[in-house]
Coordinates of C-alpha atoms in Angstrom, one line a residue:
Chain A
X1 CA 135.6 96.0 141.8
X2 CA 134.7 92.8 140.1
X3 CA 131.4 92.7 141.8
X4 CA 130.4 96.2 140.7
X5 CA 131.4 95.3 137.1
X6 CA 129.2 92.3 137.1
X7 CA 126.5 94.4 138.6
X8 CA 126.8 96.9 135.8
X9 CA 126.7 94.2 133.2
X10 CA 123.5 92.8 134.8
X11 CA 122.0 96.3 134.8
X12 CA 122.8 96.7 131.2
X13 CA 121.3 93.3 130.3
X14 CA 118.2 94.4 132.2
X15 CA 117.9 97.6 130.4
X16 CA 118.4 96.0 127.0
X17 CA 115.6 93.5 127.8
X18 CA 113.4 96.3 128.9
X19 CA 114.1 98.2 125.7
X20 CA 113.1 95.2 123.6
X21 CA 109.9 94.7 125.5
X22 CA 109.1 98.4 125.1
X23 CA 109.7 98.3 121.4
X24 CA 107.4 95.3 121.0
X25 CA 104.8 96.9 123.1
X26 CA 105.0 100.2 121.2
X27 CA 104.1 98.2 118.0
X28 CA 100.7 97.7 119.5
X29 CA 100.3 101.5 119.5
X30 CA 101.9 102.1 116.1
X31 CA 100.5 99.3 114.0
X32 CA 96.8 100.1 114.5
X33 CA 97.5 103.8 113.7
X34 CA 99.6 102.8 110.7
X35 CA 96.7 100.7 109.4
X36 CA 94.3 103.6 110.0
X37 CA 96.5 105.9 107.9
X38 CA 97.0 103.2 105.3
X39 CA 93.2 102.5 105.1
X40 CA 92.4 106.1 104.7
X41 CA 94.6 106.3 101.6
X42 CA 93.4 103.1 100.0
X43 CA 90.7 102.3 97.5
X44 CA 87.9 100.0 98.5
X45 CA 89.5 97.2 96.4
X46 CA 92.8 97.5 98.2
X47 CA 91.1 96.9 101.5
X48 CA 89.9 93.6 100.1
X49 CA 93.3 91.9 100.0
X50 CA 94.6 89.4 102.5
X51 CA 97.0 90.3 103.9
X52 CA 96.1 93.9 103.5
X53 CA 99.3 95.7 102.4
X54 CA 100.5 98.5 104.7
X55 CA 101.5 100.5 101.6
X56 CA 98.3 100.8 99.5
X57 CA 99.1 99.3 96.2
X58 CA 96.9 98.5 93.2
X59 CA 97.0 96.7 89.9
X60 CA 97.2 99.1 87.0
X61 CA 96.5 99.3 83.2
X62 CA 98.4 100.7 80.3
X63 CA 97.0 101.8 77.0
X64 CA 98.2 99.8 74.0
X65 CA 96.6 100.3 70.5
X66 CA 93.8 102.2 72.2
X67 CA 92.9 99.3 74.6
X68 CA 93.3 99.2 78.4
X69 CA 95.6 96.3 79.3
X70 CA 96.4 95.0 82.7
X71 CA 100.1 94.7 83.6
X72 CA 101.3 91.4 85.0
X73 CA 104.5 90.3 86.7
X74 CA 105.7 87.4 84.5
X75 CA 108.8 85.5 84.0
X76 CA 110.3 85.5 80.4
X77 CA 113.4 83.5 79.7
X78 CA 114.3 83.4 83.4
X79 CA 113.8 87.2 83.8
X80 CA 111.1 88.8 85.8
X81 CA 109.3 91.3 83.6
X82 CA 106.3 93.6 83.8
X83 CA 104.2 93.0 80.6
X84 CA 100.7 94.0 79.6
X85 CA 98.2 91.5 78.2
X86 CA 97.0 92.6 74.8
X87 CA 95.1 89.5 73.7
X88 CA 93.7 86.4 75.2
X89 CA 93.6 83.3 72.9
X90 CA 92.1 80.7 75.2
X91 CA 94.9 79.5 77.6
X92 CA 97.6 81.3 75.6
X93 CA 97.9 85.0 76.2
X94 CA 99.7 87.6 74.2
X95 CA 101.9 89.9 76.3
X96 CA 103.5 93.1 75.2
X97 CA 106.2 95.4 76.7
X98 CA 104.4 98.6 77.7
X99 CA 107.4 100.7 76.7
X100 CA 107.8 99.0 73.3
X101 CA 104.4 97.5 72.3
X102 CA 106.0 95.7 69.3
X103 CA 107.9 93.4 71.7
X104 CA 105.4 90.6 72.2
X105 CA 105.4 87.2 73.7
X106 CA 102.9 84.3 73.6
X107 CA 102.8 82.6 77.0
X108 CA 100.5 80.8 79.3
X109 CA 97.6 82.5 81.2
X110 CA 98.1 84.3 84.5
X111 CA 95.8 84.5 87.6
X112 CA 94.6 87.8 88.9
X113 CA 97.1 87.6 91.8
X114 CA 99.9 87.9 89.3
X115 CA 98.9 91.4 88.2
X116 CA 101.6 93.9 88.9
X117 CA 100.9 96.4 91.6
X118 CA 102.1 99.9 92.2
X119 CA 101.7 102.2 95.2
X120 CA 98.6 104.3 94.8
X121 CA 97.6 106.8 97.4
X122 CA 93.9 107.9 97.3
X123 CA 94.2 111.4 98.8
X124 CA 90.7 112.1 97.4
X125 CA 89.2 109.9 100.2
X126 CA 89.4 112.8 102.6
X127 CA 87.5 115.0 100.2
X128 CA 85.0 112.3 99.5
X129 CA 84.4 111.8 103.3
X130 CA 84.0 115.5 103.7
X131 CA 81.4 115.5 100.9
X132 CA 79.4 112.6 102.1
X133 CA 79.0 114.0 105.6
X134 CA 79.1 117.6 106.7
X135 CA 82.2 117.1 108.9
X136 CA 83.1 120.8 108.7
X137 CA 79.7 121.6 110.2
X138 CA 80.3 119.0 112.9
X139 CA 83.7 120.6 113.6
X140 CA 82.1 124.1 113.9
X141 CA 79.4 122.8 116.3
X142 CA 82.0 121.1 118.4
X143 CA 84.2 124.2 118.5
X144 CA 81.2 126.3 119.7
X145 CA 80.5 123.9 122.5
X146 CA 84.2 123.5 123.3
X147 CA 84.9 127.2 123.7
X148 CA 81.9 127.8 126.0
X149 CA 82.4 124.6 128.1
X150 CA 86.1 125.5 128.5
X151 CA 85.2 129.0 129.7
X152 CA 82.6 127.7 132.1
X153 CA 84.8 125.0 133.5
X154 CA 87.8 127.2 134.0
X155 CA 85.9 130.0 135.6
X156 CA 83.8 127.8 138.0
X157 CA 86.5 125.4 139.0
X158 CA 89.1 128.1 139.7
X159 CA 86.5 129.8 142.0
X160 CA 85.5 126.7 143.8
X161 CA 89.1 125.4 144.1
X162 CA 90.1 128.8 145.7
X163 CA 87.1 128.5 148.1
X164 CA 88.2 125.1 149.2
X165 CA 91.9 125.9 149.3
X166 CA 91.7 129.1 151.3
X167 CA 88.6 129.2 153.5
X168 CA 88.1 127.1 156.6
X169 CA 84.7 127.2 158.2
X170 CA 82.4 124.9 160.1
X171 CA 81.5 122.1 157.6
X172 CA 84.1 123.0 155.0
X173 CA 85.8 119.7 155.5
X174 CA 82.5 117.8 155.0
X175 CA 81.7 119.8 151.9
X176 CA 85.1 118.8 150.5
X177 CA 84.5 115.2 151.3
X178 CA 81.1 115.4 149.5
X179 CA 82.9 116.9 146.5
X180 CA 85.4 114.0 146.5
X181 CA 82.5 111.5 146.8
X182 CA 80.8 112.9 143.7
X183 CA 83.9 111.7 141.7
X184 CA 82.9 108.2 142.5
X185 CA 79.2 108.7 141.6
X186 CA 78.2 106.8 138.4
X187 CA 76.7 109.4 136.2
X188 CA 73.7 107.3 135.2
X189 CA 72.1 107.8 138.5
X190 CA 71.6 111.5 137.7
X191 CA 71.3 111.1 134.0
X192 CA 67.5 110.5 133.5
X193 CA 66.1 113.3 135.6
X194 CA 68.6 115.7 134.2
X195 CA 67.5 114.7 130.7
X196 CA 63.8 115.0 131.6
X197 CA 64.5 118.4 133.2
X198 CA 66.3 119.8 130.1
X199 CA 63.6 118.4 127.9
X200 CA 60.9 120.0 130.1
X201 CA 62.4 123.5 129.9
X202 CA 62.8 123.1 126.1
X203 CA 66.6 122.7 125.9
X204 CA 66.4 119.2 124.2
X205 CA 68.0 119.3 120.7
X206 CA 70.1 122.4 121.6
X207 CA 73.7 122.8 122.7
X208 CA 72.6 124.2 126.1
X209 CA 72.4 120.9 128.1
X210 CA 76.0 120.3 126.9
X211 CA 77.3 123.7 127.8
X212 CA 75.4 125.0 130.9
X213 CA 76.4 122.3 133.4
X214 CA 80.1 123.2 132.8
X215 CA 79.5 126.5 134.6
X216 CA 78.8 124.6 137.8
X217 CA 82.3 123.2 138.5
X218 CA 83.2 119.5 138.3
X219 CA 84.9 117.6 141.1
X220 CA 87.9 116.3 139.2
X221 CA 89.1 119.7 138.0
X222 CA 88.3 121.4 141.3
X223 CA 90.5 118.8 143.0
X224 CA 93.3 119.2 140.5
X225 CA 93.3 123.0 140.9
X226 CA 92.9 123.0 144.7
X227 CA 96.0 120.7 145.0
X228 CA 97.9 123.3 143.0
X229 CA 96.6 126.3 145.1
X230 CA 97.5 124.5 148.3
X231 CA 101.1 124.6 147.1
X232 CA 101.1 128.4 146.8
X233 CA 102.4 130.0 150.0
X234 CA 99.7 131.6 152.1
X235 CA 102.0 134.5 152.8
X236 CA 101.3 135.8 149.4
X237 CA 97.6 136.0 150.2
X238 CA 98.3 137.8 153.5
X239 CA 100.6 140.3 151.8
X240 CA 97.8 141.0 149.3
X241 CA 95.3 141.4 152.2
X242 CA 97.5 143.9 153.9
X243 CA 97.7 145.8 150.7
X244 CA 94.0 146.0 150.8
X245 CA 93.0 143.4 148.2
X246 CA 89.7 141.6 148.7
X247 CA 89.8 137.8 148.1
X248 CA 88.5 138.0 144.6
X249 CA 91.3 140.4 143.7
X250 CA 93.8 138.2 145.5
X251 CA 92.7 135.2 143.4
X252 CA 92.9 137.2 140.2
X253 CA 96.2 139.1 140.6
X254 CA 98.1 136.9 143.1
X255 CA 97.1 133.3 142.8
X256 CA 96.1 132.9 139.2
X257 CA 99.3 134.2 137.7
X258 CA 101.1 131.5 139.7
X259 CA 98.6 128.8 138.7
X260 CA 98.7 129.2 134.9
X261 CA 100.1 125.6 134.4
X262 CA 97.2 124.0 136.2
X263 CA 94.7 126.2 134.4
X264 CA 96.3 125.2 131.1
X265 CA 96.0 121.6 132.1
X266 CA 92.3 121.9 132.9
X267 CA 91.8 123.8 129.6
X268 CA 93.5 121.1 127.6
X269 CA 91.7 118.2 129.3
X270 CA 88.3 120.0 128.8
X271 CA 88.9 120.7 125.2
X272 CA 89.8 117.1 124.5
X273 CA 86.9 115.8 126.6
X274 CA 84.4 117.9 124.6
X275 CA 85.9 116.9 121.3
X276 CA 85.8 113.2 122.2
X277 CA 82.5 113.1 124.2
X278 CA 80.0 110.8 122.5
X279 CA 77.4 109.9 125.1
X280 CA 76.0 113.4 125.9
X281 CA 75.7 114.7 122.4
X282 CA 74.1 111.4 121.5
X283 CA 71.3 111.7 124.0
X284 CA 70.7 115.5 123.7
X285 CA 71.1 116.1 119.9
X286 CA 68.6 114.8 117.4
X287 CA 68.9 117.2 114.5
X288 CA 71.9 116.1 112.4
X289 CA 72.7 119.7 111.7
X290 CA 73.7 120.1 115.4
X291 CA 75.8 116.9 115.6
X292 CA 79.3 117.1 117.1
X293 CA 82.3 115.4 115.5
X294 CA 82.0 112.2 117.6
X295 CA 78.3 111.7 116.9
X296 CA 78.7 112.7 113.3
X297 CA 81.5 110.3 112.7
X298 CA 79.7 107.4 114.4
X299 CA 76.6 108.2 112.3
X300 CA 78.7 108.4 109.2
X301 CA 80.4 105.0 109.9
X302 CA 76.9 103.4 110.3
X303 CA 75.6 105.0 107.0
X304 CA 78.7 104.1 105.0
X305 CA 79.3 100.7 106.6
X306 CA 80.9 99.2 103.5
X307 CA 83.2 102.1 102.8
X308 CA 86.0 101.3 105.3
X309 CA 88.4 103.6 103.4
X310 CA 86.1 106.6 103.9
X311 CA 85.5 105.7 107.5
X312 CA 89.2 105.6 108.1
X313 CA 89.6 109.0 106.4
X314 CA 86.9 110.5 108.7
X315 CA 88.4 108.8 111.8
X316 CA 91.9 110.0 111.0
X317 CA 90.6 113.6 110.6
X318 CA 88.8 113.3 113.9
X319 CA 91.8 111.8 115.7
X320 CA 94.4 114.3 114.6
X321 CA 93.4 117.5 116.6
X322 CA 93.5 115.9 120.0
X323 CA 96.7 113.9 119.2
X324 CA 98.5 117.0 118.0
X325 CA 97.4 119.0 121.0
X326 CA 98.6 116.1 123.2
X327 CA 102.0 115.9 121.6
X328 CA 102.5 119.7 121.8
X329 CA 101.5 119.9 125.5
X330 CA 102.1 116.4 126.8
X331 CA 103.7 117.4 130.0
X332 CA 100.5 119.2 131.1
X333 CA 98.4 116.1 130.4
X334 CA 100.8 113.8 132.3
X335 CA 101.0 116.1 135.3
X336 CA 97.3 116.4 135.4
X337 CA 96.7 112.7 135.3
X338 CA 99.4 112.1 137.9
X339 CA 98.0 114.6 140.4
X340 CA 94.5 113.2 140.2
X341 CA 95.7 109.7 140.5
X342 CA 98.6 109.7 143.0
X343 CA 97.4 112.3 145.4
X344 CA 93.8 111.4 145.1
Chain B
X1 CA 87.0 143.1 170.1
X2 CA 85.1 139.9 170.1
X3 CA 82.4 141.6 168.0
X4 CA 84.9 142.7 165.4
X5 CA 86.4 139.2 165.1
X6 CA 82.9 137.7 164.7
X7 CA 81.9 140.1 162.0
X8 CA 85.3 139.4 160.3
X9 CA 84.4 135.7 160.5
X10 CA 81.0 136.1 158.9
X11 CA 82.5 138.2 156.2
X12 CA 84.9 135.4 155.5
X13 CA 82.0 132.9 155.4
X14 CA 80.3 135.2 152.9
X15 CA 83.4 135.1 150.7
X16 CA 83.7 131.3 151.1
X17 CA 80.1 130.8 150.0
X18 CA 80.6 133.2 147.1
X19 CA 83.6 131.1 145.8
X20 CA 81.9 127.8 146.5
X21 CA 78.6 128.9 145.0
X22 CA 79.0 127.4 141.5
X23 CA 79.6 124.0 143.0
X24 CA 77.0 124.3 145.7
X25 CA 74.4 125.3 143.1
X26 CA 75.6 122.6 140.7
X27 CA 75.5 120.0 143.4
X28 CA 71.9 120.8 144.2
X29 CA 70.8 121.2 140.5
X30 CA 72.8 118.5 138.8
X31 CA 73.7 115.9 141.6
X32 CA 71.5 115.9 144.7
X33 CA 68.3 117.0 143.0
X34 CA 68.5 114.5 140.1
X35 CA 69.5 111.7 142.5
X36 CA 66.4 112.2 144.5
X37 CA 64.3 112.6 141.4
X38 CA 65.7 109.4 139.8
X39 CA 64.9 107.5 143.1
X40 CA 61.3 108.8 142.8
X41 CA 61.1 108.0 139.1
X42 CA 62.3 104.5 139.9
X43 CA 59.0 103.9 141.7
X44 CA 57.0 105.1 138.7
X45 CA 56.1 104.2 135.1
X46 CA 57.3 107.5 133.7
X47 CA 57.4 107.2 129.9
X48 CA 57.9 110.3 127.8
X49 CA 56.5 108.8 124.6
X50 CA 53.4 107.5 126.2
X51 CA 53.2 110.6 128.3
X52 CA 52.5 108.7 131.5
X53 CA 53.6 109.1 135.1
X54 CA 52.0 107.0 137.8
X55 CA 53.5 105.6 141.0
X56 CA 53.7 101.9 140.8
X57 CA 55.4 101.1 144.0
X58 CA 58.1 98.4 143.8
X59 CA 56.9 97.0 140.5
X60 CA 60.0 98.1 138.6
X61 CA 62.3 96.5 141.1
X62 CA 60.2 93.3 141.1
X63 CA 60.3 93.2 137.3
X64 CA 64.1 93.6 137.4
X65 CA 64.7 90.6 139.4
X66 CA 61.7 88.4 138.6
X67 CA 60.9 89.0 135.0
X68 CA 63.8 90.6 133.1
X69 CA 66.4 88.2 131.6
X70 CA 67.9 91.2 129.8
X71 CA 68.9 92.8 133.1
X72 CA 70.6 89.6 134.3
X73 CA 72.2 89.4 130.8
X74 CA 73.6 92.9 131.0
X75 CA 74.9 92.2 134.5
X76 CA 76.6 89.0 133.3
X77 CA 78.2 90.7 130.3
X78 CA 79.5 93.6 132.4
X79 CA 80.9 91.4 135.1
X80 CA 82.5 89.0 132.7
X81 CA 84.1 91.9 131.0
X82 CA 85.2 93.5 134.3
X83 CA 86.6 90.3 135.7
X84 CA 89.0 89.9 132.8
X85 CA 89.6 93.5 131.6
X86 CA 90.2 95.1 135.0
X87 CA 93.0 92.7 136.2
X88 CA 94.4 92.6 132.7
X89 CA 94.7 96.3 132.2
X90 CA 96.0 96.6 135.8
X91 CA 98.8 94.1 135.3
X92 CA 99.7 95.3 131.8
X93 CA 99.7 99.0 132.9
X94 CA 101.8 98.2 136.0
X95 CA 104.4 96.1 134.1
X96 CA 104.6 98.8 131.4
X97 CA 105.3 101.4 134.1
X98 CA 108.0 99.2 135.6
X99 CA 109.7 98.8 132.2
X100 CA 109.7 102.5 131.7
X101 CA 111.1 103.1 135.2
X102 CA 114.3 101.1 134.4
X103 CA 116.1 104.1 133.0
X104 CA 115.8 103.0 129.4
X105 CA 116.9 105.5 126.8
X106 CA 114.0 107.9 125.8
X107 CA 111.7 106.9 128.7
X108 CA 109.8 110.2 128.3
X109 CA 109.2 109.6 124.6
X110 CA 107.9 106.1 125.2
X111 CA 105.7 107.3 128.0
X112 CA 104.1 109.8 125.6
X113 CA 103.6 107.1 123.0
X114 CA 101.9 104.7 125.4
X115 CA 99.7 107.4 126.8
X116 CA 98.6 108.7 123.4
X117 CA 95.7 106.2 122.7
X118 CA 94.1 107.6 125.9
X119 CA 93.4 110.9 124.1
X120 CA 91.7 109.2 121.1
X121 CA 87.9 109.3 121.0
X122 CA 86.2 106.0 121.7
X123 CA 84.5 106.2 118.3
X124 CA 87.8 106.4 116.5
X125 CA 89.3 103.6 118.7
X126 CA 86.3 101.5 117.7
X127 CA 86.7 102.2 114.0
X128 CA 90.5 101.5 114.1
X129 CA 89.9 98.1 115.6
X130 CA 86.9 97.2 113.5
X131 CA 89.3 97.1 110.5
X132 CA 91.9 95.1 112.4
X133 CA 89.3 92.5 113.5
X134 CA 87.7 92.1 110.1
X135 CA 87.1 88.4 109.5
X136 CA 88.6 88.2 106.0
X137 CA 90.9 91.1 105.6
X138 CA 91.9 92.1 109.1
X139 CA 95.4 91.9 110.4
X140 CA 94.5 89.9 113.5
X141 CA 92.9 87.0 111.7
X142 CA 95.8 87.0 109.2
X143 CA 98.3 86.7 112.1
X144 CA 96.2 84.0 113.7
X145 CA 96.2 82.3 110.2
X146 CA 100.0 82.3 110.3
X147 CA 99.8 80.4 113.5
X148 CA 97.4 77.9 111.9
X149 CA 94.3 79.2 113.8
X150 CA 91.2 80.2 111.9
X151 CA 90.1 83.4 113.5
X152 CA 86.4 84.0 114.2
X153 CA 84.1 86.6 112.6
X154 CA 84.8 88.7 115.8
X155 CA 81.9 91.1 116.0
X156 CA 79.3 88.6 114.8
X157 CA 80.2 86.0 117.3
X158 CA 79.2 86.4 121.0
X159 CA 82.4 85.4 122.7
X160 CA 84.5 86.8 119.9
X161 CA 82.9 90.3 120.3
X162 CA 83.5 90.3 124.1
X163 CA 87.1 89.1 123.7
X164 CA 87.7 91.7 121.0
X165 CA 86.4 94.5 123.3
X166 CA 88.7 93.3 126.1
X167 CA 91.7 93.4 123.7
X168 CA 90.7 96.9 122.6
X169 CA 90.5 98.0 126.3
X170 CA 94.2 97.1 126.6
X171 CA 95.0 99.8 124.0
X172 CA 94.2 102.5 126.5
X173 CA 96.3 101.2 129.5
X174 CA 98.5 104.3 129.1
X175 CA 96.4 106.4 131.4
X176 CA 96.8 103.9 134.3
X177 CA 100.4 103.4 133.4
X178 CA 101.2 107.2 133.9
X179 CA 99.8 107.0 137.4
X180 CA 101.8 103.8 138.2
X181 CA 104.9 105.4 136.8
X182 CA 104.6 108.5 139.0
X183 CA 104.0 106.2 142.0
X184 CA 107.1 104.2 141.1
X185 CA 109.2 107.3 140.8
X186 CA 108.0 108.4 144.3
X187 CA 109.4 105.3 146.0
X188 CA 112.5 106.3 147.9
X189 CA 115.7 104.7 146.6
X190 CA 117.0 104.2 150.1
X191 CA 114.4 101.5 150.5
X192 CA 116.0 99.5 147.7
X193 CA 119.5 100.2 148.9
X194 CA 118.7 99.0 152.3
X195 CA 117.1 95.9 150.9
X196 CA 120.2 95.3 148.7
X197 CA 122.4 95.5 151.9
X198 CA 120.1 92.9 153.4
X199 CA 120.8 90.7 150.4
X200 CA 117.5 90.9 148.6
X201 CA 117.5 89.9 144.9
X202 CA 115.5 91.8 142.2
X203 CA 112.4 89.6 142.7
X204 CA 112.3 90.1 146.4
X205 CA 112.8 93.8 146.0
X206 CA 109.8 93.8 143.6
X207 CA 107.5 91.8 145.8
X208 CA 108.6 93.2 149.2
X209 CA 109.1 96.9 148.3
X210 CA 107.6 97.8 144.9
X211 CA 104.3 96.2 145.2
X212 CA 103.6 97.2 148.8
X213 CA 104.6 100.8 148.2
X214 CA 102.3 100.8 145.1
X215 CA 99.2 99.5 146.7
X216 CA 97.5 102.9 147.2
X217 CA 97.9 103.6 143.5
X218 CA 96.7 100.1 142.5
X219 CA 93.7 100.7 144.8
X220 CA 92.8 104.0 143.1
X221 CA 93.0 102.4 139.7
X222 CA 91.0 99.4 140.8
X223 CA 88.1 101.5 142.0
X224 CA 88.2 103.7 138.9
X225 CA 88.3 100.6 136.8
X226 CA 85.1 99.2 138.4
X227 CA 83.3 102.5 137.9
X228 CA 84.4 102.8 134.3
X229 CA 83.2 99.2 133.4
X230 CA 79.7 100.2 134.4
X231 CA 80.0 103.4 132.3
X232 CA 81.4 101.5 129.2
X233 CA 79.4 102.6 126.2
X234 CA 81.0 104.2 123.2
X235 CA 83.2 101.3 121.9
X236 CA 80.5 98.5 122.1
X237 CA 77.8 100.9 120.9
X238 CA 79.9 101.8 117.8
X239 CA 81.0 98.3 117.1
X240 CA 78.0 96.1 117.9
X241 CA 75.1 98.1 119.3
X242 CA 75.1 95.5 122.1
X243 CA 74.9 92.5 119.7
X244 CA 75.1 89.8 118.5
X245 CA 72.1 88.5 120.4
X246 CA 72.9 90.9 123.3
X247 CA 76.3 89.3 123.9
X248 CA 77.9 92.7 124.3
X249 CA 74.9 94.4 125.9
X250 CA 76.8 96.2 128.7
X251 CA 74.8 97.5 131.6
X252 CA 75.1 101.1 130.3
X253 CA 73.9 100.1 126.9
X254 CA 70.9 98.5 128.4
X255 CA 70.2 101.7 130.4
X256 CA 70.5 103.7 127.2
X257 CA 68.2 101.5 125.2
X258 CA 65.6 101.4 128.0
X259 CA 65.6 105.1 128.9
X260 CA 66.4 106.7 125.5
X261 CA 65.4 104.3 122.8
X262 CA 62.1 103.3 124.5
X263 CA 61.9 106.4 126.7
X264 CA 61.0 104.1 129.6
X265 CA 62.4 106.5 132.2
X266 CA 60.9 104.9 135.3
X267 CA 62.4 101.5 134.6
X268 CA 65.6 103.1 133.4
X269 CA 65.9 104.9 136.8
X270 CA 65.4 101.7 138.6
X271 CA 68.3 100.2 136.5
X272 CA 70.4 103.2 137.4
X273 CA 69.8 102.9 141.1
X274 CA 70.7 99.2 141.1
X275 CA 73.9 100.1 139.3
X276 CA 74.6 102.8 141.9
X277 CA 74.2 100.2 144.7
X278 CA 76.4 97.7 142.8
X279 CA 79.2 100.3 142.4
X280 CA 78.8 101.4 146.0
X281 CA 78.9 97.9 147.2
X282 CA 82.0 96.9 145.2
X283 CA 83.8 100.1 146.2
X284 CA 82.9 99.5 149.8
X285 CA 84.2 95.9 149.5
X286 CA 87.5 97.1 148.0
X287 CA 87.9 99.9 150.6
X288 CA 87.1 97.5 153.4
X289 CA 89.5 94.9 152.2
X290 CA 92.1 97.6 151.5
X291 CA 93.0 97.7 155.2
X292 CA 94.7 94.3 154.8
X293 CA 96.6 95.1 151.5
X294 CA 96.9 98.8 151.0
X295 CA 100.0 100.3 152.6
X296 CA 100.1 104.0 153.4
X297 CA 103.4 105.5 154.2
X298 CA 102.0 107.8 156.8
X299 CA 100.8 104.9 158.9
X300 CA 104.4 103.8 159.5
X301 CA 105.4 107.2 160.8
X302 CA 102.5 107.4 163.2

């Protein structure tokens, strides 16, 4: 009895310690994103403060007697007040109460750091970023590529996965091993001839080199879907065969309805891959009108190097769609990653 | 009878080829074909700007090893990064998975949070961290300042830039963590119970059961880590373009500059083939050594 009580206490201590470490660790995820959000709502001036405030705040002016006067945090008779400077007489400044300009004080000068700040959110940064670069066009380009790549990937990988899951013939094992080996192949080794080939047939600076290869099945998704198909009882196939279904029909009306989760996983992974892919659009697209979001954002960040607030606004807009999709469908992502990692 | 079954078989083979055809075609068109072509290119001076294509024998390979400090520089940068970033992400990802496996409240929620950075584009990741690493106004130098350390101008300082990229790589440990976590959840609890009866403490349980049972997963993540170090591009390209003074010129950036900025396709192909052999060699080394440290459950049963 006593022993199990002390064991429980130890387990509880362990779990509290784990929780503390997890909370600290999660800060490393939250803080960078919080700063991205904060930067995207800041003015350029706010970003030049050390430490940069997480809530964007700025000094502000009030109008007194037709003049713009900065408001300062200043101590008057032991009380902290917000007063506007209406006149500077050398080292003596004249301060006025913004709510009652007749209430004036003559006190010592203040430094810029003593200016009062209030929270100011620059929502217009998003509009400005959209104006400075055609992000909506980039989004449209990316969506066109994404839809076609997703269709191609799903069609081809489902077919090939079915072929590997259900047909055994001489050499089928070797072919599957070759498929697995291509997962390990560094893509650079095929990159240059593929590029030369696409350029040669006139597809350079079009979407085609980004879309067409998707119709030829990639090893990762084939493997993922095949694993799923292997788990579907073969008796279902045989029953369909007795009913006179050919394999294509069996795939379509018996296997696929069972395999919707894995098809959804592949669809989601593909969509996010296309949205985030930087390297392929970078080498195949030259005309800025054809840029995808990733290339467009990178280009924008190089052009507006000194506008960190606009870069943050652009980056946030680009980050939101995949993150939202991820949160809505996270269990499909996690299952997909697990199958390719653990069973692989 | 025999005839019927053989025609049945050939019909099956026909169907098999039909279903496999996208991959078979793709393999020839986009893998095997280009591999052979890039091997051929690597013995040539193919250059699309100059419009030239002559066979020059081993000249590209001789130039690589005898007269190209940039090649050795790119290798050094990539290896330096890999030697620190791979073990670091491996250990952090593994420990994070162990923490989430301790039945803490909301484990699923935290799992989602830690995985989230893995779905963010490399360009965005780079832009997020560029702000945090800003010399004057960034959070990181401010925190260092609190500890009395004057932080460097990270991306304009050779060692600073490489260190910053290693820190950034830790932000995406979530992908590996998910795989470790699934592996941890697959370990049978009877193993731990038996160990407890034998009087094992938590540290012994960790080193004698958890780690051996996880070696296949560690092994998978190790090989993937090696491959991805040689593919590393988007973050250093967005942040430094390989600078300052080529301090972050990763192997893939050097290939990109050679083949696409200078259109020097022949030399670029030679670089790619050397990369292929390096990755092949390292993977073979890991696979070979894995016999002594990777533990597969099925072996026990056999």
